[in-house]
Short mmCIF file of C-alpha atoms and ligand atoms in Angstrom, two decimals:
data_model
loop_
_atom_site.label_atom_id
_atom_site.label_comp_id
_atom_site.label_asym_id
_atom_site.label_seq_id
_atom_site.Cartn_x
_atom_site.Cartn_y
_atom_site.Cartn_z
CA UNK A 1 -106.75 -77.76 -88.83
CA UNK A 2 -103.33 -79.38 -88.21
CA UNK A 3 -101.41 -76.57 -89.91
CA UNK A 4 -103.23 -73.78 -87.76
CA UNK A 5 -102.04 -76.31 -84.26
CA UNK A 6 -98.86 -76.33 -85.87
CA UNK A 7 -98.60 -72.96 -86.45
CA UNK A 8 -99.88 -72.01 -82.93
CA UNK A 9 -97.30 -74.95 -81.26
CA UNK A 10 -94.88 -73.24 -83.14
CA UNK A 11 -95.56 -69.24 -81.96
CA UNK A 12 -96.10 -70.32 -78.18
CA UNK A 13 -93.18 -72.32 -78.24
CA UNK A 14 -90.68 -69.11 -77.01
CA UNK A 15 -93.12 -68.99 -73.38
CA UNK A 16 -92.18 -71.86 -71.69
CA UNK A 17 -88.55 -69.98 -70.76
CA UNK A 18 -90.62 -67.87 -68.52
CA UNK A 19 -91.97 -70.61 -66.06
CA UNK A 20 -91.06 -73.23 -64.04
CA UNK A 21 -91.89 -77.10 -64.08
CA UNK A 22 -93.92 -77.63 -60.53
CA UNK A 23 -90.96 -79.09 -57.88
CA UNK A 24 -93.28 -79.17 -54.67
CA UNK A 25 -94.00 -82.71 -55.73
CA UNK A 26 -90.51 -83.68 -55.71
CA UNK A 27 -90.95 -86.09 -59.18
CA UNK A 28 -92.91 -83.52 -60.77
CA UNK A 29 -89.43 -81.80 -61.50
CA UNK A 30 -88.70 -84.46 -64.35
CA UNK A 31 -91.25 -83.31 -66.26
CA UNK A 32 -89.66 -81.34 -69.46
CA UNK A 33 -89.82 -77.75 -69.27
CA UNK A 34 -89.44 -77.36 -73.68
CA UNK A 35 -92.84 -79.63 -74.18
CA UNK A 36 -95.53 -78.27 -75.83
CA UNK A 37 -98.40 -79.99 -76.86
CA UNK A 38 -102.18 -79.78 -78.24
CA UNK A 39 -104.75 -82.75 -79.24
CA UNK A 40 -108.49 -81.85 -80.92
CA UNK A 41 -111.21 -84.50 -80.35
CA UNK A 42 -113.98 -82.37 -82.39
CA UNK A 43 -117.81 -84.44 -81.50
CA UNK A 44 -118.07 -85.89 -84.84
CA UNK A 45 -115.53 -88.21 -84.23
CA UNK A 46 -112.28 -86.31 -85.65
CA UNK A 47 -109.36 -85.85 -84.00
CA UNK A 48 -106.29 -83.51 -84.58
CA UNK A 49 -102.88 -82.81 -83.16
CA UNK A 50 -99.74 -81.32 -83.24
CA UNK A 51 -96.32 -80.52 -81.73
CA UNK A 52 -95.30 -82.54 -78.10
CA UNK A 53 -98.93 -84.17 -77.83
CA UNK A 54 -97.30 -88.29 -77.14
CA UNK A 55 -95.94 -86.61 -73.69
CA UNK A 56 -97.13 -88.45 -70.81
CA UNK A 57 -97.44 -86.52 -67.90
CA UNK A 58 -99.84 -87.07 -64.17
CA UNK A 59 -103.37 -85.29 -64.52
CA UNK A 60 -103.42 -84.04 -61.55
CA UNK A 61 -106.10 -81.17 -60.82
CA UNK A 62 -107.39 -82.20 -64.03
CA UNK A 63 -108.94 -85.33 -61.60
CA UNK A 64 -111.04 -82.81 -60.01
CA UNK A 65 -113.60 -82.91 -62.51
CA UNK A 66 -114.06 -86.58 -62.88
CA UNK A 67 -114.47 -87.25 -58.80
CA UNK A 68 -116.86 -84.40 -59.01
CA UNK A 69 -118.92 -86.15 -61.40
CA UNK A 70 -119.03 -89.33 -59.44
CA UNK A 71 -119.90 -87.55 -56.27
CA UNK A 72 -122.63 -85.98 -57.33
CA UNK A 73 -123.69 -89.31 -59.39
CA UNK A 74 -123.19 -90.84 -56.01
CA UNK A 75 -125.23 -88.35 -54.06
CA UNK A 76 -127.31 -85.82 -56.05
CA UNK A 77 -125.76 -82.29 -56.14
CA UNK A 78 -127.86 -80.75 -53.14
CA UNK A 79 -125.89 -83.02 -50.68
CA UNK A 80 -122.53 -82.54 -52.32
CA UNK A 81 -122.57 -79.22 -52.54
CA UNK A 82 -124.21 -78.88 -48.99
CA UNK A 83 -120.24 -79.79 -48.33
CA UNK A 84 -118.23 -78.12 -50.67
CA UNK A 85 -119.46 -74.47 -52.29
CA UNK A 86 -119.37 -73.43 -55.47
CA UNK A 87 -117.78 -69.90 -55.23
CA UNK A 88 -114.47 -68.93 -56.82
CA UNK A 89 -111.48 -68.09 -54.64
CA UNK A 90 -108.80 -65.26 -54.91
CA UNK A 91 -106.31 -67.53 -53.55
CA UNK A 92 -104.28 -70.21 -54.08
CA UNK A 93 -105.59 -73.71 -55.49
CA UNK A 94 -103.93 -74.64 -51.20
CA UNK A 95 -104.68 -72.12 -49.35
CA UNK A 96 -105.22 -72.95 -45.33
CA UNK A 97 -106.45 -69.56 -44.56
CA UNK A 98 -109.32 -69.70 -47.04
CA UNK A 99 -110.01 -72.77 -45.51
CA UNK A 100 -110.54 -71.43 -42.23
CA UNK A 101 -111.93 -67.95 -42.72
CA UNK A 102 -114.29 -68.61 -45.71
CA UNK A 103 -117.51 -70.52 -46.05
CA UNK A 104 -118.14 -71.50 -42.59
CA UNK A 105 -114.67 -73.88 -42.77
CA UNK A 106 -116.61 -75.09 -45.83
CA UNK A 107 -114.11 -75.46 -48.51
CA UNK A 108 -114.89 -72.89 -51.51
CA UNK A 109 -115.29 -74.99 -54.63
CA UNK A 110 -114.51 -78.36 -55.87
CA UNK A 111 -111.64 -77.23 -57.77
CA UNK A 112 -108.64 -75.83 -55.45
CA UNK A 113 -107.47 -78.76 -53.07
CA UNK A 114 -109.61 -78.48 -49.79
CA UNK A 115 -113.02 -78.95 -52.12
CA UNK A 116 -111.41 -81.52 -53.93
CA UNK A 117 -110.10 -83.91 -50.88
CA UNK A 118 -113.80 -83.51 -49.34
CA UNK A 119 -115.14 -84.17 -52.64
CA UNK A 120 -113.24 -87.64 -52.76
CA UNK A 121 -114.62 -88.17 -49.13
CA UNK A 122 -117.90 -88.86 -50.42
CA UNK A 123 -117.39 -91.09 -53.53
CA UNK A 124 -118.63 -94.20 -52.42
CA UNK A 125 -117.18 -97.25 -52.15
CA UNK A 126 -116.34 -100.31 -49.32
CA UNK A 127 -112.50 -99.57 -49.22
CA UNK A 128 -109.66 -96.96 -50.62
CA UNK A 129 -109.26 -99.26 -53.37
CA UNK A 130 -112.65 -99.89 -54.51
CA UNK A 131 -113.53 -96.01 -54.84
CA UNK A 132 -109.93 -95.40 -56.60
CA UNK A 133 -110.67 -98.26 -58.65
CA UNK A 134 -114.30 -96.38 -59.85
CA UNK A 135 -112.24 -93.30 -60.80
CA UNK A 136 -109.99 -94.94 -62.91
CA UNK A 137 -112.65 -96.90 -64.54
CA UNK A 138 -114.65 -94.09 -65.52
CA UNK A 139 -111.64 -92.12 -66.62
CA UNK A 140 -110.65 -94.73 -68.84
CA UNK A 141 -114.26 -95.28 -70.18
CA UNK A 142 -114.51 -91.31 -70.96
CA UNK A 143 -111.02 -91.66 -72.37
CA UNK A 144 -111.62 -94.65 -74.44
CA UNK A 145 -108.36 -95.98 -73.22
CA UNK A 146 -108.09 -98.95 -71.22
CA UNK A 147 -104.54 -98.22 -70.76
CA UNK A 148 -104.78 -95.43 -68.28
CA UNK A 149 -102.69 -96.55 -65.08
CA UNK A 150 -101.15 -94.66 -61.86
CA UNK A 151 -97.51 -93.35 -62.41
CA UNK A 152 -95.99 -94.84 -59.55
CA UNK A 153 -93.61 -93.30 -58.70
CA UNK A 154 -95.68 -89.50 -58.90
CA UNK A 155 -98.04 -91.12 -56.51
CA UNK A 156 -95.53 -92.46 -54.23
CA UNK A 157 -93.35 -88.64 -54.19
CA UNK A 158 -96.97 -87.23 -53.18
CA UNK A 159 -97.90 -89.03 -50.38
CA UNK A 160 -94.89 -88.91 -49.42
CA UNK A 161 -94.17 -85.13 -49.21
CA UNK A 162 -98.28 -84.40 -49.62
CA UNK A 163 -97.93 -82.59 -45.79
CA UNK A 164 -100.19 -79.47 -47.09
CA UNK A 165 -102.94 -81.33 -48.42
CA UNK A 166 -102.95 -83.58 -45.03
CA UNK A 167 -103.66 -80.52 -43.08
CA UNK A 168 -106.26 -79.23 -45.36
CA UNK A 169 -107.96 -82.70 -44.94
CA UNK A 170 -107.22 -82.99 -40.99
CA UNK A 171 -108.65 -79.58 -40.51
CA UNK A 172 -111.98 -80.14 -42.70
CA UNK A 173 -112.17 -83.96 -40.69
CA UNK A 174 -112.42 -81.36 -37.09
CA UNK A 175 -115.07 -79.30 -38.80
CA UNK A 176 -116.91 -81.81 -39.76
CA UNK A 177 -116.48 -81.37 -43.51
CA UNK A 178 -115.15 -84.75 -43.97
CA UNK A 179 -116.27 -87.44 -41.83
CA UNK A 180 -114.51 -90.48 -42.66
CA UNK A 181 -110.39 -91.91 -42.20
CA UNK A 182 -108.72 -88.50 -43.28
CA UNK A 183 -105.71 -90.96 -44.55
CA UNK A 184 -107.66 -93.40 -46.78
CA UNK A 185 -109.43 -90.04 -48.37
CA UNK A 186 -105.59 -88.84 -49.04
CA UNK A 187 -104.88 -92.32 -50.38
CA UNK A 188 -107.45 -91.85 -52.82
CA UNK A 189 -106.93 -88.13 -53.91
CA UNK A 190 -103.02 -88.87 -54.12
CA UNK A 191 -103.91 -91.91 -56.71
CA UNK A 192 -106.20 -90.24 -58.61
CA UNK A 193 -103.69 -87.04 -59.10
CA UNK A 194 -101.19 -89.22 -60.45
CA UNK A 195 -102.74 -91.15 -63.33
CA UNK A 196 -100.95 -90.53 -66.30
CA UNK A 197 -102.12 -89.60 -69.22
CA UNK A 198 -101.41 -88.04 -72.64
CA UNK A 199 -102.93 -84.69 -74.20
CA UNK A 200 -105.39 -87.31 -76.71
CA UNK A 201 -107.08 -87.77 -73.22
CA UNK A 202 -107.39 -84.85 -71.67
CA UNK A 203 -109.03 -83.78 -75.22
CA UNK A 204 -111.54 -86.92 -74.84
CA UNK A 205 -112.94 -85.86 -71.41
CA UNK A 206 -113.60 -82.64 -72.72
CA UNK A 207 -115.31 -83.54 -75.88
CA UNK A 208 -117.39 -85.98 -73.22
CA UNK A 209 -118.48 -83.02 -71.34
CA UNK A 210 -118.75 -80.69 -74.47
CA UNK A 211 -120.98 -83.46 -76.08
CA UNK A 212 -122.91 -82.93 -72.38
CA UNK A 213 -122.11 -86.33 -71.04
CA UNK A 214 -122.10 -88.14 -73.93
CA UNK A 215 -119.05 -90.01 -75.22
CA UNK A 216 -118.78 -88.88 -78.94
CA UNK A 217 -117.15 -91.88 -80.24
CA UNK A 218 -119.34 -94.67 -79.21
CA UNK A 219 -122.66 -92.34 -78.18
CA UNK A 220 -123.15 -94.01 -74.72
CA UNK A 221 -124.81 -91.67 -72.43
CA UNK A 222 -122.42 -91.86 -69.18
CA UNK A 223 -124.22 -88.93 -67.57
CA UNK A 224 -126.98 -86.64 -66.98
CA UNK A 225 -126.62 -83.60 -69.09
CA UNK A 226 -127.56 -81.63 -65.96
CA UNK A 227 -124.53 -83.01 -64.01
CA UNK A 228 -122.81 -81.61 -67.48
CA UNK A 229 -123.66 -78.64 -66.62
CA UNK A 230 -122.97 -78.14 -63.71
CA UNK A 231 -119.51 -79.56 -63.99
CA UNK A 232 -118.92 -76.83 -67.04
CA UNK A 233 -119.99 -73.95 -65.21
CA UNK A 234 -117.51 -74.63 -61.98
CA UNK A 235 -114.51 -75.18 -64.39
CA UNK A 236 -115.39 -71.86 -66.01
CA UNK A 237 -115.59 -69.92 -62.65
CA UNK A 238 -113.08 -71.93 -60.51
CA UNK A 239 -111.10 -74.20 -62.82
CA UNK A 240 -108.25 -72.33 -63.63
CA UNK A 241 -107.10 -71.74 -59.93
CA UNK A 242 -107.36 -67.56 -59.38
CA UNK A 243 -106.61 -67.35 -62.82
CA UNK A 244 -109.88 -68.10 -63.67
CA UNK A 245 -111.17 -64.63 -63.87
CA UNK A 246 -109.19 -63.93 -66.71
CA UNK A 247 -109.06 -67.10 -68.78
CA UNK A 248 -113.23 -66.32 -68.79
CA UNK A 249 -112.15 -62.88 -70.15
CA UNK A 250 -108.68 -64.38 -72.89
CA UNK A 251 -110.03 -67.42 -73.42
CA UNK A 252 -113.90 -67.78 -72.87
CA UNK A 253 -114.28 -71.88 -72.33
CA UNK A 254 -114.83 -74.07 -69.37
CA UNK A 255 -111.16 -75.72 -68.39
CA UNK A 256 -109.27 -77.20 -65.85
CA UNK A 257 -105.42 -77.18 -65.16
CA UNK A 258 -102.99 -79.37 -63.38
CA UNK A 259 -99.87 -78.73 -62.02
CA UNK A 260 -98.38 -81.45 -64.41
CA UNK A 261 -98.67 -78.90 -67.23
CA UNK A 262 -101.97 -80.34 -68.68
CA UNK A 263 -104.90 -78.48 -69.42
CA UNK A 264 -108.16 -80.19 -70.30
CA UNK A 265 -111.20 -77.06 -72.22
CA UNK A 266 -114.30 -77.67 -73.86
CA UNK A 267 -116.05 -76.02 -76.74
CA UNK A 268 -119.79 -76.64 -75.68
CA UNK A 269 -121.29 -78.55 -78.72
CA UNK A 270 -117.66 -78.71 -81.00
CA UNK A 271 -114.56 -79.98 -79.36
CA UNK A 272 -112.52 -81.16 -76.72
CA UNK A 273 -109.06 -79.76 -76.47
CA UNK A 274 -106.07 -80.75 -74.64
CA UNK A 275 -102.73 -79.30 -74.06
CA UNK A 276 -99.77 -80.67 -72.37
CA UNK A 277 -96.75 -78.04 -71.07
CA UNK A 278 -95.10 -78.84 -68.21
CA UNK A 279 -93.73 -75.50 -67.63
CA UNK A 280 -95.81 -73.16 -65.10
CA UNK A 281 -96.65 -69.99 -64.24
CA UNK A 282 -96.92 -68.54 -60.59
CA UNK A 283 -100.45 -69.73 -60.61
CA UNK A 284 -99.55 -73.23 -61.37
CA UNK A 285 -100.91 -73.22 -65.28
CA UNK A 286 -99.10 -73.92 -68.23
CA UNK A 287 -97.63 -71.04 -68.60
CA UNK A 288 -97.54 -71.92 -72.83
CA UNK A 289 -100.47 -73.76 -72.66
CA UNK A 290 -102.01 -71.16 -71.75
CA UNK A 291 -101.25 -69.21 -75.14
CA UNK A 292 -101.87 -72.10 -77.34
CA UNK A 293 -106.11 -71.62 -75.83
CA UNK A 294 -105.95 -67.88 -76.20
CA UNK A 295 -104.78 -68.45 -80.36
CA UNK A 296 -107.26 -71.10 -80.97
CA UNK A 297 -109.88 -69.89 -79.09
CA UNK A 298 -109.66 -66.59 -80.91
CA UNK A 299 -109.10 -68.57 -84.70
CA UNK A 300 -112.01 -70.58 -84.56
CA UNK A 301 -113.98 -68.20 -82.23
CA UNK A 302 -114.44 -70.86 -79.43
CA UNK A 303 -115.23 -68.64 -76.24
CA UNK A 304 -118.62 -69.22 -75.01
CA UNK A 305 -119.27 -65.34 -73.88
N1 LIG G 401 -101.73 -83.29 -56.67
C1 LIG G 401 -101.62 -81.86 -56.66
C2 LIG G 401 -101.74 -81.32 -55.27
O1 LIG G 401 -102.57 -81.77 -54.54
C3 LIG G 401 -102.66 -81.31 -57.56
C4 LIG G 401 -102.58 -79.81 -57.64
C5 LIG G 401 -102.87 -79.28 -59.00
O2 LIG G 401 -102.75 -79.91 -60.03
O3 LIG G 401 -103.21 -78.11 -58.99
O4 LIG G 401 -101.05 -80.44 -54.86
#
């Protein structure tokens, strides 16, 4: 198994010329443009990797999915998604105008930004700290790794220059879409885009959601496999920004991107797979990363279609 991740590192290597590292968030530009990374967490317990996969980098949209889950653990789904809909969009991951024109001013899905912030609105929890503080506690549980922390400085460079997500938020606080302090909400969403994690992570929350809600290494049950489900089927439709359409069609498994070059995909009942490469396409995926799936989903015949 390592020799085949080697083998794909190695092949994929030549794509990250043709992107960019993400600059909107001002420290996102030190992120190295030549990294290329993959880590395996297969259910049973085994785990493999290969080229860049120590890189640290922020998870970013990655976060998405783990505030989803506590939402809906905090609510039920019928509620949450009474707020946010569930239908993929054609534009970008923060677009106003599909804001505004789509979904009664109901943000489309839980995975572009809008859905996202309003999805952090309803985590519960007495202050900004105390329902950051249950994110990063259940991200380190899924993780295993009780060394999961906020980069700093990422966090400080977004809220700092985060102007497009504010008006996404302040917009969905006049439609009634989020109901409580539009700033603490930002707080929280800001935080939880810039924990920082490694490739070995990203690989453990899928093999938790793979394993449907089950953390492979230790067998604790952390969630209903409905809320699995339901979790696996937006990534596959909406995770991979409006590139999702055809990453179903290359690539075939539920994943999620983020525009720190991570992407987190699961292979229902097998693995978890991360891959870390900072350099992105137009969409705002590893533009490599992207690759590395496509050869390993095709090797070991991983897509779920
Ligand atoms: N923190 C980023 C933002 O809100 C996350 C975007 C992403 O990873 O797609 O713009």
């Amino acid at each position: 198994m390592e020799k085949l991740l080697d083998n794909i590192i190695q092949t994929n290597r030549k794509y990250v010329e043709e992107g960019e590292v993400a600059s909107y968030i001002p420290e996102l530009k030190k992120g190295n443009k030549n990294d290329l990374g993959v880590y395996v967490t297969t259910l049973n317990g085994e785990e493999f990797r290969a080229g860049d996969y120590e890189t640290r980098f922020t998870i970013q949209s990655i976060s998405k999915v783990i505030s989803l889950i506590i939402a809906i653990m905090d609510n039920g789904e019928d509620y949450v998604f009474s707020k946010v809909g569930v239908e993929h969009t054609a534009d970008a991951f923060n677009s106003i105008t599909n804001l505004e024109t789509k979904n009664l001013h109901r943000p489309s899905n839980p995975m572009i930004n809008a859905g996202a912030i309003a999805i952090v609105s309803l985590i519960k929890g007495r202050e900004p700290d105390e329902v950051f503080e249950r994110i990063l506690n259940f991200t380190r549980k899924i993780t295993g790794n009780d060394n999961i922390n906020i980069n700093r400085e990422a966090y400080i460079s977004e809220k700092a220059t985060g102007d497009r997500n504010r008006s996404l938020a302040y917009f969905m606080k006049s439609t009634g879409v989020i109901t409580n302090d539009v700033e603490k909400v930002l707080d929280v969403y800001f935080k939880q885009c810039s924990m920082e994690v490694t490739c070995k992570d990203i690989s453990r929350i899928g093999a938790f959601l793979a394993n449907d809600g089950v953390i492979p290494l230790t067998g604790e049950k952390v969630i209903p496999r409905e809320t699995a489900r339901i979790v696996k089927a937006i990534m596959t439709t909406c995770g991979m920004y409006d590139a999702s359409g055809e990453f179903a069609v290359n690539i075939g498994m539920p994943a999620k991107s983020g525009v720190g070059g991570g992407i987190m995909a699961v292979a229902p009942e097998k693995m978890g797979i991360g891959v870390v490469g900072p350099s992105l396409d137009k969409k705002g995926n590893s533009i490599a990363g992207i690759k590395v799936l496509a050869d390993l989903s095709k090797e070991l015949e991983l897509s779920i279609f």
